[in-house]
PDB file of C-alpha atoms in Angstrom:
ATOM      1  CA  MET P  14       6.919 -12.472 -26.152  1.00 49.00           C
ATOM      2  CA  GLN P  15       7.334  -8.577 -26.514  1.00 67.00           C
ATOM      3  CA  ASN P  16       5.128  -6.374 -28.798  1.00 82.00           C
ATOM      4  CA  TRP P  17       6.246  -3.540 -31.064  1.00 81.00           C
ATOM      5  CA  THR P  18       4.674  -0.901 -28.653  1.00 84.00           C
ATOM      6  CA  ASP P  19       6.888  -2.111 -25.754  1.00 85.00           C
ATOM      7  CA  MET P  20      10.161  -1.745 -27.727  1.00 87.00           C
ATOM      8  CA  PRO P  21      10.762   1.888 -27.280  1.00 91.00           C
ATOM      9  CA  HIS P  22      10.106   1.802 -23.596  1.00 91.00           C
ATOM     10  CA  ARG P  23      12.341  -1.181 -23.023  1.00 91.00           C
ATOM     11  CA  ILE P  24      15.219   0.241 -25.257  1.00 92.00           C
ATOM     12  CA  ILE P  25      15.265   3.658 -23.414  1.00 95.00           C
ATOM     13  CA  ARG P  26      15.004   1.965 -19.948  1.00 95.00           C
ATOM     14  CA  THR P  27      17.669  -0.632 -20.683  1.00 93.00           C
ATOM     15  CA  GLU P  28      20.047   2.014 -22.166  1.00 94.00           C
ATOM     16  CA  MET P  29      19.430   4.130 -19.099  1.00 97.00           C
ATOM     17  CA  THR P  30      20.429   1.206 -16.831  1.00 97.00           C
ATOM     18  CA  LYS P  31      23.519   0.318 -18.837  1.00 94.00           C
ATOM     19  CA  ARG P  32      24.735   3.883 -18.387  1.00 96.00           C
ATOM     20  CA  GLY P  33      23.648   4.390 -14.763  1.00 98.00           C
ATOM     21  CA  ILE P  34      21.321   7.298 -15.694  1.00 98.00           C
ATOM     22  CA  ASN P  35      18.183   7.931 -13.698  1.00 98.00           C
ATOM     23  CA  TYR P  36      15.358  10.162 -14.796  1.00 98.00           C
ATOM     24  CA  ALA P  37      16.875  13.151 -12.958  1.00 98.00           C
ATOM     25  CA  GLY P  38      20.041  12.579 -14.739  1.00 98.00           C
ATOM     26  CA  LEU P  39      18.301  12.303 -18.063  1.00 98.00           C
ATOM     27  CA  VAL P  40      16.590  15.763 -17.288  1.00 98.00           C
ATOM     28  CA  GLU P  41      20.242  17.046 -16.837  1.00 98.00           C
ATOM     29  CA  ARG P  42      21.360  15.473 -20.063  1.00 98.00           C
ATOM     30  CA  PHE P  43      18.341  16.935 -21.858  1.00 98.00           C
ATOM     31  CA  ALA P  44      19.295  20.373 -20.553  1.00 98.00           C
ATOM     32  CA  ARG P  45      22.884  20.001 -21.846  1.00 98.00           C
ATOM     33  CA  ILE P  46      21.453  19.713 -25.449  1.00 97.00           C
ATOM     34  CA  GLY P  47      19.089  22.501 -25.025  1.00 98.00           C
ATOM     35  CA  ILE P  48      15.882  20.562 -24.209  1.00 98.00           C
ATOM     36  CA  ILE P  49      13.948  21.603 -20.936  1.00 97.00           C
ATOM     37  CA  GLU P  50      11.953  18.774 -19.550  1.00 95.00           C
ATOM     38  CA  ASN P  51      11.001  17.762 -15.999  1.00 96.00           C
ATOM     39  CA  GLU P  52      11.514  14.439 -14.574  1.00 97.00           C
ATOM     40  CA  ARG P  53       7.817  13.721 -14.376  1.00 97.00           C
ATOM     41  CA  SER P  54       7.259  14.449 -18.074  1.00 95.00           C
ATOM     42  CA  LEU P  55      10.201  12.265 -19.056  1.00 96.00           C
ATOM     43  CA  ARG P  56       9.031   9.426 -16.796  1.00 96.00           C
ATOM     44  CA  ASN P  57       5.436   9.572 -18.305  1.00 95.00           C
ATOM     45  CA  LYS P  58       6.640   9.779 -21.951  1.00 94.00           C
ATOM     46  CA  VAL P  59       8.954   6.782 -21.519  1.00 94.00           C
ATOM     47  CA  ALA P  60       6.327   4.759 -19.674  1.00 92.00           C
ATOM     48  CA  ARG P  61       3.759   5.482 -22.440  1.00 90.00           C
ATOM     49  CA  SER P  62       6.103   4.148 -25.114  1.00 86.00           C
ATOM     50  CA  THR P  63       4.138   5.881 -27.871  1.00 85.00           C
ATOM     51  CA  PHE P  64       6.392   8.893 -28.236  1.00 92.00           C
ATOM     52  CA  SER P  65       7.843  10.238 -31.459  1.00 94.00           C
ATOM     53  CA  ALA P  66      10.959   9.239 -33.200  1.00 93.00           C
ATOM     54  CA  THR P  67      12.130  12.739 -32.440  1.00 96.00           C
ATOM     55  CA  PHE P  68      11.895  12.035 -28.689  1.00 96.00           C
ATOM     56  CA  MET P  69      13.537   8.705 -29.162  1.00 95.00           C
ATOM     57  CA  LEU P  70      16.596  10.444 -30.837  1.00 95.00           C
ATOM     58  CA  GLN P  71      16.627  13.177 -28.327  1.00 97.00           C
ATOM     59  CA  CYS P  72      17.036  10.451 -25.626  1.00 97.00           C
ATOM     60  CA  MET P  73      19.833   8.590 -27.654  1.00 96.00           C
ATOM     61  CA  VAL P  74      21.733  11.976 -28.062  1.00 97.00           C
ATOM     62  CA  ALA P  75      21.290  12.869 -24.471  1.00 98.00           C
ATOM     63  CA  MET P  76      22.640   9.583 -23.337  1.00 97.00           C
ATOM     64  CA  ASP P  77      25.599   9.875 -25.911  1.00 96.00           C
ATOM     65  CA  MET P  78      24.223   6.820 -27.642  1.00 93.00           C
ATOM     66  CA  MET P  79      25.443   7.104 -31.103  1.00 90.00           C
ATOM     67  CA  VAL P  80      24.629   3.405 -32.137  1.00 89.00           C
ATOM     68  CA  LEU P  81      21.506   1.344 -31.371  1.00 85.00           C
ATOM     69  CA  ASP P  82      22.384  -2.342 -31.700  1.00 82.00           C
ATOM     70  CA  LEU P  83      18.982  -4.143 -31.723  1.00 80.00           C
ATOM     71  CA  GLY P  84      20.723  -7.438 -31.625  1.00 77.00           C
ATOM     72  CA  GLY P  85      20.524  -7.649 -27.837  1.00 79.00           C
ATOM     73  CA  TYR P  86      16.777  -7.071 -27.796  1.00 77.00           C
ATOM     74  CA  GLU P  87      14.054  -9.663 -28.196  1.00 78.00           C
ATOM     75  CA  MET P  88      11.990  -8.724 -31.234  1.00 75.00           C
ATOM     76  CA  PRO P  89       8.337  -9.210 -31.546  1.00 74.00           C
ATOM     77  CA  GLN P  90       7.234 -12.179 -33.634  1.00 73.00           C
ATOM     78  CA  PRO P  91       4.202 -12.304 -35.611  1.00 68.00           C
ATOM     79  CA  ALA P  92       1.560 -14.772 -34.573  1.00 64.00           C
ATOM     80  CA  GLY P  93       0.744 -15.825 -38.182  1.00 62.00           C
ATOM     81  CA  PRO P  94       1.413 -14.673 -41.860  1.00 65.00           C
ATOM     82  CA  ILE P  95       1.841 -10.984 -42.493  1.00 62.00           C
ATOM     83  CA  ILE P  96      -0.391  -9.863 -45.311  1.00 68.00           C
ATOM     84  CA  ALA P  97       0.352  -6.259 -46.675  1.00 68.00           C
ATOM     85  CA  GLY P  98      -2.658  -4.002 -46.420  1.00 66.00           C
ATOM     86  CA  GLU P  99      -4.296  -5.549 -43.450  1.00 57.00           C
TER      87      GLU P  99
END
């Protein structure tokens, strides 16, 4: 079973693989949209999987990913009932 924290990392890595993009290629694609990053920084951000929604959107745009279909991803399931406020 997956957890929510792993989801952003898995989505970015899966979409990179689908598109044949490695981290060096992602650096080039970031540069095309005016964002300067280095390969090590991108690799670390993606591996951490605790990046901002802004970074996720930047990755999506850099990869020409205009639609995110979550249907192909295993969603985390709660272990028990979810109670608001806890």
